[in-house]
mmCIF file of C-alpha atoms and ligand atoms in Angstrom:
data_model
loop_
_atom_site.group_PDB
_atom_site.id
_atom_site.type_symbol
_atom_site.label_atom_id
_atom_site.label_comp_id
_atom_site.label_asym_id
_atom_site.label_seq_id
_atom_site.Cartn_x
_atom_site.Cartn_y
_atom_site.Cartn_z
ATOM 1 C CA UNK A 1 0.000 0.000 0.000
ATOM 2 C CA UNK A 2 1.804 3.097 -0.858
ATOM 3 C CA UNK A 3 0.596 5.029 2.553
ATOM 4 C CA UNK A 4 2.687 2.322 3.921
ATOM 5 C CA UNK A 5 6.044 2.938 2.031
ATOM 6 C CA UNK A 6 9.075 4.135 3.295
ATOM 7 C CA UNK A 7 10.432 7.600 2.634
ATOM 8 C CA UNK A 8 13.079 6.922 -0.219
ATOM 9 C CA UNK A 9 16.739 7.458 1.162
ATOM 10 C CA UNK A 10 17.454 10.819 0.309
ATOM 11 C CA UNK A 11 14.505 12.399 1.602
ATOM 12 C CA UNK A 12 15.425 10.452 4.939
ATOM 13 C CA UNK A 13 19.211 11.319 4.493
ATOM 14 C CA UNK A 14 17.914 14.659 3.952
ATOM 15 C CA UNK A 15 15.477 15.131 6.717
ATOM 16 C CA UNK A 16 17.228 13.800 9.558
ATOM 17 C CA UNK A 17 20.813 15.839 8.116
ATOM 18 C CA UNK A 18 18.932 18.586 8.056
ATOM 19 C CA UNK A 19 17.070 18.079 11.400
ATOM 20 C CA UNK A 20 19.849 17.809 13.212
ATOM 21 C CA UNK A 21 21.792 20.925 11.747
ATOM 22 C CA UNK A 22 18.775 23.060 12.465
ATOM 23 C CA UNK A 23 18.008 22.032 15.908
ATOM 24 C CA UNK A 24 21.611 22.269 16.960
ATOM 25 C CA UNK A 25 21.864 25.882 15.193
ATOM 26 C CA UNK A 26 18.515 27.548 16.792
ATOM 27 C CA UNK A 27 20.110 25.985 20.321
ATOM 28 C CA UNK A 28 23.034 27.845 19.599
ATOM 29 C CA UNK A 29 22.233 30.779 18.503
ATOM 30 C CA UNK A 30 19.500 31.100 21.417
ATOM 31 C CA UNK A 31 22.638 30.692 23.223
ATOM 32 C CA UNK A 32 24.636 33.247 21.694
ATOM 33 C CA UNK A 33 21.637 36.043 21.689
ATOM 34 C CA UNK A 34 20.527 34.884 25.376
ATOM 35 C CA UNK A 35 23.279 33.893 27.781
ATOM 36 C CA UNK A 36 26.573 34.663 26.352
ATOM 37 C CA UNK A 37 28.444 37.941 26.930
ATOM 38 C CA UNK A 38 30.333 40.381 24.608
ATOM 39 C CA UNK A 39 33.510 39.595 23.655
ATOM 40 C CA UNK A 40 36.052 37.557 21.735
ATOM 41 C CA UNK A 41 34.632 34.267 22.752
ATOM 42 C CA UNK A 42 31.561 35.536 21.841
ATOM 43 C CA UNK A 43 32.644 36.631 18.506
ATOM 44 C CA UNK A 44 34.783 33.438 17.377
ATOM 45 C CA UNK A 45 31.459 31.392 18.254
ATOM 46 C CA UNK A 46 29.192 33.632 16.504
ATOM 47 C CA UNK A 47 31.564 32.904 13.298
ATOM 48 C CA UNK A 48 31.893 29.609 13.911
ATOM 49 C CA UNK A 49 27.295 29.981 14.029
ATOM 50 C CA UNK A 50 27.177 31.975 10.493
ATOM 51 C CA UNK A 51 29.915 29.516 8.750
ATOM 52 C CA UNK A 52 27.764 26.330 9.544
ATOM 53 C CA UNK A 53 24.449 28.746 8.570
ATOM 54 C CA UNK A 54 25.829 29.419 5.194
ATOM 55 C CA UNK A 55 26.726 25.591 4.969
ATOM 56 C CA UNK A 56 23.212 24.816 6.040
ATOM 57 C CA UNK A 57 21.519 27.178 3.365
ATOM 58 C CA UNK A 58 23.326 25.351 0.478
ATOM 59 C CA UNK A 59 22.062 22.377 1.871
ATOM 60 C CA UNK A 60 18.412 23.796 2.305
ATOM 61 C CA UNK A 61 18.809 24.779 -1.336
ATOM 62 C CA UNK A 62 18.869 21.059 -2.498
ATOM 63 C CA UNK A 63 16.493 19.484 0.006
ATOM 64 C CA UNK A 64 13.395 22.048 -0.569
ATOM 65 C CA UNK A 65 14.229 21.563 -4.519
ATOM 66 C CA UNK A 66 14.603 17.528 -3.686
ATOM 67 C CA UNK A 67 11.072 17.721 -2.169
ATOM 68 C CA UNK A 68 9.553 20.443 -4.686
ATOM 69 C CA UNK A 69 10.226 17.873 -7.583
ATOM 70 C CA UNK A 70 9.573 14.649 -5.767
ATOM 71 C CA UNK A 71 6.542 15.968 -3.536
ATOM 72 C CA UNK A 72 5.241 14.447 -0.693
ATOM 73 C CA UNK A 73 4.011 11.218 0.315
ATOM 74 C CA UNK A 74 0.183 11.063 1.626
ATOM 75 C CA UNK A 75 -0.535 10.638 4.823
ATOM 76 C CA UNK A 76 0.400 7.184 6.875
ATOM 77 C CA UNK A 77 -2.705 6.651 8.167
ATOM 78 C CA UNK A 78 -6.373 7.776 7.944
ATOM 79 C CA UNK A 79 -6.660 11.325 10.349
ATOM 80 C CA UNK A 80 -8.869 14.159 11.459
ATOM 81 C CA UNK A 81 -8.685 16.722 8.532
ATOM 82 C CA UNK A 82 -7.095 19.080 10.850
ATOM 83 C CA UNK A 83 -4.697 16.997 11.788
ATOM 84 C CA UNK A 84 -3.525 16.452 8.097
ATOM 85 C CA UNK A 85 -3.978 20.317 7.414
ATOM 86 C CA UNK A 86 -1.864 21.283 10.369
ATOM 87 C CA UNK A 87 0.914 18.576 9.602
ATOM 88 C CA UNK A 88 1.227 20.080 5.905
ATOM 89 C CA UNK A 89 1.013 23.421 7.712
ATOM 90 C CA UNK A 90 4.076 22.359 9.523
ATOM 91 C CA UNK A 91 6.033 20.887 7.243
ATOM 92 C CA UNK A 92 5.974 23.602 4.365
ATOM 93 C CA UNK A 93 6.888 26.265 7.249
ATOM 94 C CA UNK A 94 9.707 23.997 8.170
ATOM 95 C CA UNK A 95 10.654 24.008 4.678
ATOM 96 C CA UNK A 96 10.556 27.952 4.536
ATOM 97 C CA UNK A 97 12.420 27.761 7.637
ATOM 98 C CA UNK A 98 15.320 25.897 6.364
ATOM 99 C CA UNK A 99 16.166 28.726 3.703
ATOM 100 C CA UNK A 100 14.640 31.535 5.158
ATOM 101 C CA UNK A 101 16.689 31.240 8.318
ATOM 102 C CA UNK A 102 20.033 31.090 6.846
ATOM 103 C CA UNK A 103 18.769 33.410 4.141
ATOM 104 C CA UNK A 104 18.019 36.194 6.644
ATOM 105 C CA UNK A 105 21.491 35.959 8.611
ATOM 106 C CA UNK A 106 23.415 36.215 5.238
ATOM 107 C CA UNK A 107 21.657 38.942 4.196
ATOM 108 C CA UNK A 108 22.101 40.815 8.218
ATOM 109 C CA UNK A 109 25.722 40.411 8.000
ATOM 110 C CA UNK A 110 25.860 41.485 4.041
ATOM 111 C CA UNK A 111 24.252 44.755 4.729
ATOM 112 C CA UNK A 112 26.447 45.130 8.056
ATOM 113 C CA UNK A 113 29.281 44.691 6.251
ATOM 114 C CA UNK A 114 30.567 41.733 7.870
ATOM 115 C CA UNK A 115 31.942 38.787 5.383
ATOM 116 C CA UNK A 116 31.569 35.610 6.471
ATOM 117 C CA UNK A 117 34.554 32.908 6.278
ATOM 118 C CA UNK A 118 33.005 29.210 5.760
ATOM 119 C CA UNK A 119 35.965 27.790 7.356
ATOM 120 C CA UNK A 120 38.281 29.061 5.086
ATOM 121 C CA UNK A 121 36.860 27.302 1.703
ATOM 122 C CA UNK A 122 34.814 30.755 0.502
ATOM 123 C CA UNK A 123 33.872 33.970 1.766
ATOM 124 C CA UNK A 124 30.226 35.134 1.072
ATOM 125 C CA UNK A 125 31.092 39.113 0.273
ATOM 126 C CA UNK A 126 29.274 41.771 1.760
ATOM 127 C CA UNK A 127 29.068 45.652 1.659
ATOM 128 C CA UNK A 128 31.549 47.903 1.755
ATOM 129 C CA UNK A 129 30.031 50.005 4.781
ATOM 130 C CA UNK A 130 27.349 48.939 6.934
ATOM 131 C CA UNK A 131 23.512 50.016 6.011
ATOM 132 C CA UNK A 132 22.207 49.338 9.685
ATOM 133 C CA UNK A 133 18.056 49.935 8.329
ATOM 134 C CA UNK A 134 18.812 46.525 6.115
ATOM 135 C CA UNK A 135 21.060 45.278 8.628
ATOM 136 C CA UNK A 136 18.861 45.374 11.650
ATOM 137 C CA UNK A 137 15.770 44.517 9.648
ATOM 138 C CA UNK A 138 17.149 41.015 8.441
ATOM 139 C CA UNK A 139 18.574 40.368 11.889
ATOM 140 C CA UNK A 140 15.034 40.953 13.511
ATOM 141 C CA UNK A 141 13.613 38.877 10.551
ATOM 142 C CA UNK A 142 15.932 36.119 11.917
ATOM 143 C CA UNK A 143 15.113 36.260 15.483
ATOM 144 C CA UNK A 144 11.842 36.248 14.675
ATOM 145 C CA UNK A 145 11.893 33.584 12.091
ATOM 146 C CA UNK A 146 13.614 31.582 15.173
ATOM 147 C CA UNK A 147 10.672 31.911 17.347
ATOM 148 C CA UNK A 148 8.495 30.791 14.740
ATOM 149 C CA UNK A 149 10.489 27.567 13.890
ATOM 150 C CA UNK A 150 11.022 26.762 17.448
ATOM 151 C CA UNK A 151 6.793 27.109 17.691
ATOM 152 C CA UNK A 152 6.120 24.974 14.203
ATOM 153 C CA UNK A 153 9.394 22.209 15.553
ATOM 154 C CA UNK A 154 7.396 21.755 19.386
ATOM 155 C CA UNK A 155 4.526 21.148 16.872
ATOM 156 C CA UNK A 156 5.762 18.416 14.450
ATOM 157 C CA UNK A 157 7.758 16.738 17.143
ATOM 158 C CA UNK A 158 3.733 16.091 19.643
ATOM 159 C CA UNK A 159 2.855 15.015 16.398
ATOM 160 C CA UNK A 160 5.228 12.705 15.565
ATOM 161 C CA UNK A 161 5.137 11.529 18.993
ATOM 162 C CA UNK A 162 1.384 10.964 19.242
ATOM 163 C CA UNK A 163 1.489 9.410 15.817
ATOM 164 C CA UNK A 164 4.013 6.584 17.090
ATOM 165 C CA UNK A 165 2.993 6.724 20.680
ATOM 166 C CA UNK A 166 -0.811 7.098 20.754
ATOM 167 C CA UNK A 167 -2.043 6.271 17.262
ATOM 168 C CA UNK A 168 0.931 3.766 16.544
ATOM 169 C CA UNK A 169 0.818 4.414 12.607
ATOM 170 C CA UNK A 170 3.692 3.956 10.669
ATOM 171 C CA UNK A 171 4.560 7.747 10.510
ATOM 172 C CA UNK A 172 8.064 7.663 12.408
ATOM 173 C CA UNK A 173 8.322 4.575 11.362
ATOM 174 C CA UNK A 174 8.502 4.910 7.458
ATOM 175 C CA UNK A 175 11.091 8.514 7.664
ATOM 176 C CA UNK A 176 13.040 6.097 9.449
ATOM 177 C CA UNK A 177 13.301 3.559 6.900
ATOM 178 C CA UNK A 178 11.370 0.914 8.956
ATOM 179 C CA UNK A 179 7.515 0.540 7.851
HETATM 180 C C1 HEM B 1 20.924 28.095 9.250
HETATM 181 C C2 HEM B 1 20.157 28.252 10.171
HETATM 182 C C3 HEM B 1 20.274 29.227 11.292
HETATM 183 C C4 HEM B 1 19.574 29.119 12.438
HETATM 184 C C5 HEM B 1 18.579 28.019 12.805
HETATM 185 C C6 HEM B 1 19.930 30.261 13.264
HETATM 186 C C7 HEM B 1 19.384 30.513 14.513
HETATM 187 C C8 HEM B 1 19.646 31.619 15.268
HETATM 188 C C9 HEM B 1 18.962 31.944 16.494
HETATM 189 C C10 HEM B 1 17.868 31.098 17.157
HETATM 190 C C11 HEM B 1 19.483 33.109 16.948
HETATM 191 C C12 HEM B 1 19.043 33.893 18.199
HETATM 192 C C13 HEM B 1 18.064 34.938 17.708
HETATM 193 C C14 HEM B 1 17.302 35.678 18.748
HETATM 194 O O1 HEM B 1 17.016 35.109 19.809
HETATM 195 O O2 HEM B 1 16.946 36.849 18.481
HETATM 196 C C15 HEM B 1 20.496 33.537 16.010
HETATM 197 C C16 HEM B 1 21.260 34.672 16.147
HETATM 198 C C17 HEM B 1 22.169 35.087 15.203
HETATM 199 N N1 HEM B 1 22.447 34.499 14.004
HETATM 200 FE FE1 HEM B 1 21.653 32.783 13.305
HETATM 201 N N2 HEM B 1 20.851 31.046 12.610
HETATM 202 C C18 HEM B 1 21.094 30.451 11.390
HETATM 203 C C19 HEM B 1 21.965 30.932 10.415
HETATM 204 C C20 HEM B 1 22.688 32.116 10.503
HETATM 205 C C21 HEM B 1 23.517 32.667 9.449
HETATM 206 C C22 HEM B 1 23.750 32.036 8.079
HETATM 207 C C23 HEM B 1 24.055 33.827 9.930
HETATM 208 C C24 HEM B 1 24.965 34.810 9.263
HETATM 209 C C25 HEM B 1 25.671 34.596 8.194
HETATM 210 C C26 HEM B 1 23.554 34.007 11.289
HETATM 211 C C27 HEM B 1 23.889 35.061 12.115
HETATM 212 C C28 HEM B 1 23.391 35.273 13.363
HETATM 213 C C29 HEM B 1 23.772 36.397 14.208
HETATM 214 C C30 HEM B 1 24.784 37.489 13.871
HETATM 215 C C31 HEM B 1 23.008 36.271 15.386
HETATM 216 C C32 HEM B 1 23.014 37.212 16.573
HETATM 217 C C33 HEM B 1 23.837 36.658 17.712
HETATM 218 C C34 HEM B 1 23.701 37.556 18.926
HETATM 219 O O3 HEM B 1 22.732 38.268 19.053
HETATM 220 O O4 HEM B 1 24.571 37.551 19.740
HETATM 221 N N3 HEM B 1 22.721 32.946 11.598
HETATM 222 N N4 HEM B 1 20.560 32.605 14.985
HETATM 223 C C1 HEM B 2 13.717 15.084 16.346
HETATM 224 C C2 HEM B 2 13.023 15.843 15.576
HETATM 225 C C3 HEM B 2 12.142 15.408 14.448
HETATM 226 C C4 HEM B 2 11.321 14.311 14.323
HETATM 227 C C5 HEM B 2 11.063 13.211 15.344
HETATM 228 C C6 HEM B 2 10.704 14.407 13.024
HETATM 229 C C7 HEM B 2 9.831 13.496 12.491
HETATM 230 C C8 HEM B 2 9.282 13.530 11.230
HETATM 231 C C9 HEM B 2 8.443 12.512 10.655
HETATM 232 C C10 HEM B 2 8.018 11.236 11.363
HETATM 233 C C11 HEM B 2 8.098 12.907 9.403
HETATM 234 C C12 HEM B 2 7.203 12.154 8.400
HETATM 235 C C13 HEM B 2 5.821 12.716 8.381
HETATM 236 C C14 HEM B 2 4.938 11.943 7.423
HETATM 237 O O1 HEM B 2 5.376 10.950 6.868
HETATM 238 O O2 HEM B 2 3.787 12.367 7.206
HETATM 239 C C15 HEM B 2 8.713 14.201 9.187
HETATM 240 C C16 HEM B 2 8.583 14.934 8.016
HETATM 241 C C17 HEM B 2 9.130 16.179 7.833
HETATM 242 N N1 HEM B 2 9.934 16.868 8.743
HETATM 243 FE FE1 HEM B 2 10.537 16.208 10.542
HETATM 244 N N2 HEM B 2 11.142 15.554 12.399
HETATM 245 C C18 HEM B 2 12.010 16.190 13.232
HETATM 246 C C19 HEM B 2 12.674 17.365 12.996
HETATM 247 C C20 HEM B 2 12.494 18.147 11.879
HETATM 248 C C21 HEM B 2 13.141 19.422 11.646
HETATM 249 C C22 HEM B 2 14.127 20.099 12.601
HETATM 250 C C23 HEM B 2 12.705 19.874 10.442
HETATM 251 C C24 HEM B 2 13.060 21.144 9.690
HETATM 252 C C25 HEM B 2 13.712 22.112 10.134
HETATM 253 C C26 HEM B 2 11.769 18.896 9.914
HETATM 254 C C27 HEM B 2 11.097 19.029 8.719
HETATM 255 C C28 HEM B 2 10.266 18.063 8.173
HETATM 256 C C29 HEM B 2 9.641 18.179 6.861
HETATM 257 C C30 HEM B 2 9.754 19.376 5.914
HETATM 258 C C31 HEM B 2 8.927 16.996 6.647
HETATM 259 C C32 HEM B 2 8.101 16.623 5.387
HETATM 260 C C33 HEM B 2 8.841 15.597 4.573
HETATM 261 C C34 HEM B 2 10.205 16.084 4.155
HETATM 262 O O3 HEM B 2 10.311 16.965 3.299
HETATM 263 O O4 HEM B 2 11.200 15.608 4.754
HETATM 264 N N3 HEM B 2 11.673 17.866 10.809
HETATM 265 N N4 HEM B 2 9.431 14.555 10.310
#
């Protein structure tokens, strides 16, 4: 029953790539922004954040086109239509999130004229001299793109949970490689 199948490998390869890069990067830089004070600690680690973000929108690049030509599999199991809605919901906001999220901290340091080293294989250029209206705009498009991801992630994770916990479908199971 195709319900039943599997993800194919590179959308799981993708996902779970992916998932753990953007977890790992909205922990961090809620770190950075939240706890961590000025300085040059501070500023190595906030390179060290925008290198693997630049990484990660390349990446995003290939996935969302990956899943834009291949689209998506129906749903594992029969469900409330809001539960489907909200799951699709979910998913294409993740999907946003994944290049609008690196997209938006490129485009904060561009403008405040801060080049970013990707661990010494490329620079991504930016301005000359710093346009702080740009500048601050993209950076508060980025925090608040990373309250909005952190909202739509709590949400597909109680799904995913209730779906293999409560309802016991096969919708874990099958981006794990296992239905
Ligand atoms: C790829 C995915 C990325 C994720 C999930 C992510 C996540 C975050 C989060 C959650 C914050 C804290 C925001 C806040 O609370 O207001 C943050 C801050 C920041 N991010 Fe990112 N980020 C990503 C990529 C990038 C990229 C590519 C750059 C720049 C090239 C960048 C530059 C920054 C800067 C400069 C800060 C501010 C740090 C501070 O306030 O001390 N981020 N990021
Ligand atoms: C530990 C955390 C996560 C778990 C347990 C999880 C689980 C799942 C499961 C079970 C599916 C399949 C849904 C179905 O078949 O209908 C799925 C799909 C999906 N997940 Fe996650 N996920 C996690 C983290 C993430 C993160 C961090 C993102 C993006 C930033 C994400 C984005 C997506 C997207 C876009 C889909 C739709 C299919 C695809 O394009 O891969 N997930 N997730």
């Amino acid at each position: 029953m195709r319900a039943q199948q599997n993800w194919d490998g590179l959308s799981r390869i993708n996902h779970w790539v992916l998932a753990v890069m953007m977890i790992g990067m909205l922990v961090f830089g809620v770190y950075l922004h939240e706890f961590m004070p000025r300085g040059p600690e501070k500023a190595a680690l906030i390179g060290v954040h925008k290198a693997v973000g630049v990484l990660i929108f390349f990446l995003a690049l290939w996935r969302v086109g990956y899943r834009l030509v291949r689209g998506f599999l129906p749903d594992a199991a029969p469900m409330a239509r809001w539960q489907s809605v909200s799951a699709k919901l979910a998913h294409w906001g993740l999907l946003a999130s994944v290049v609008l999220m690196p997209l938006t901290g490129m485009l904060g340091s561009y403008f405040g004229a801060r080049p970013v080293d990707v661990f010494g294989m490329f620079t991504m250029p930016a301005v000359e001299i710093a346009n702080a209206d740009p500048a601050g705009m993209f950076m508060g498009l980025h925090g608040g793109f990373a309250k909005l991801t952190i909202f739509l992630l709590l949400l597909h994770l109680a799904g995913a949970l209730k779906h293999h916990l409560v309802d016991r479908d096969a919708t874990l199971k099958r981006m794990l490689g296992r239905a």
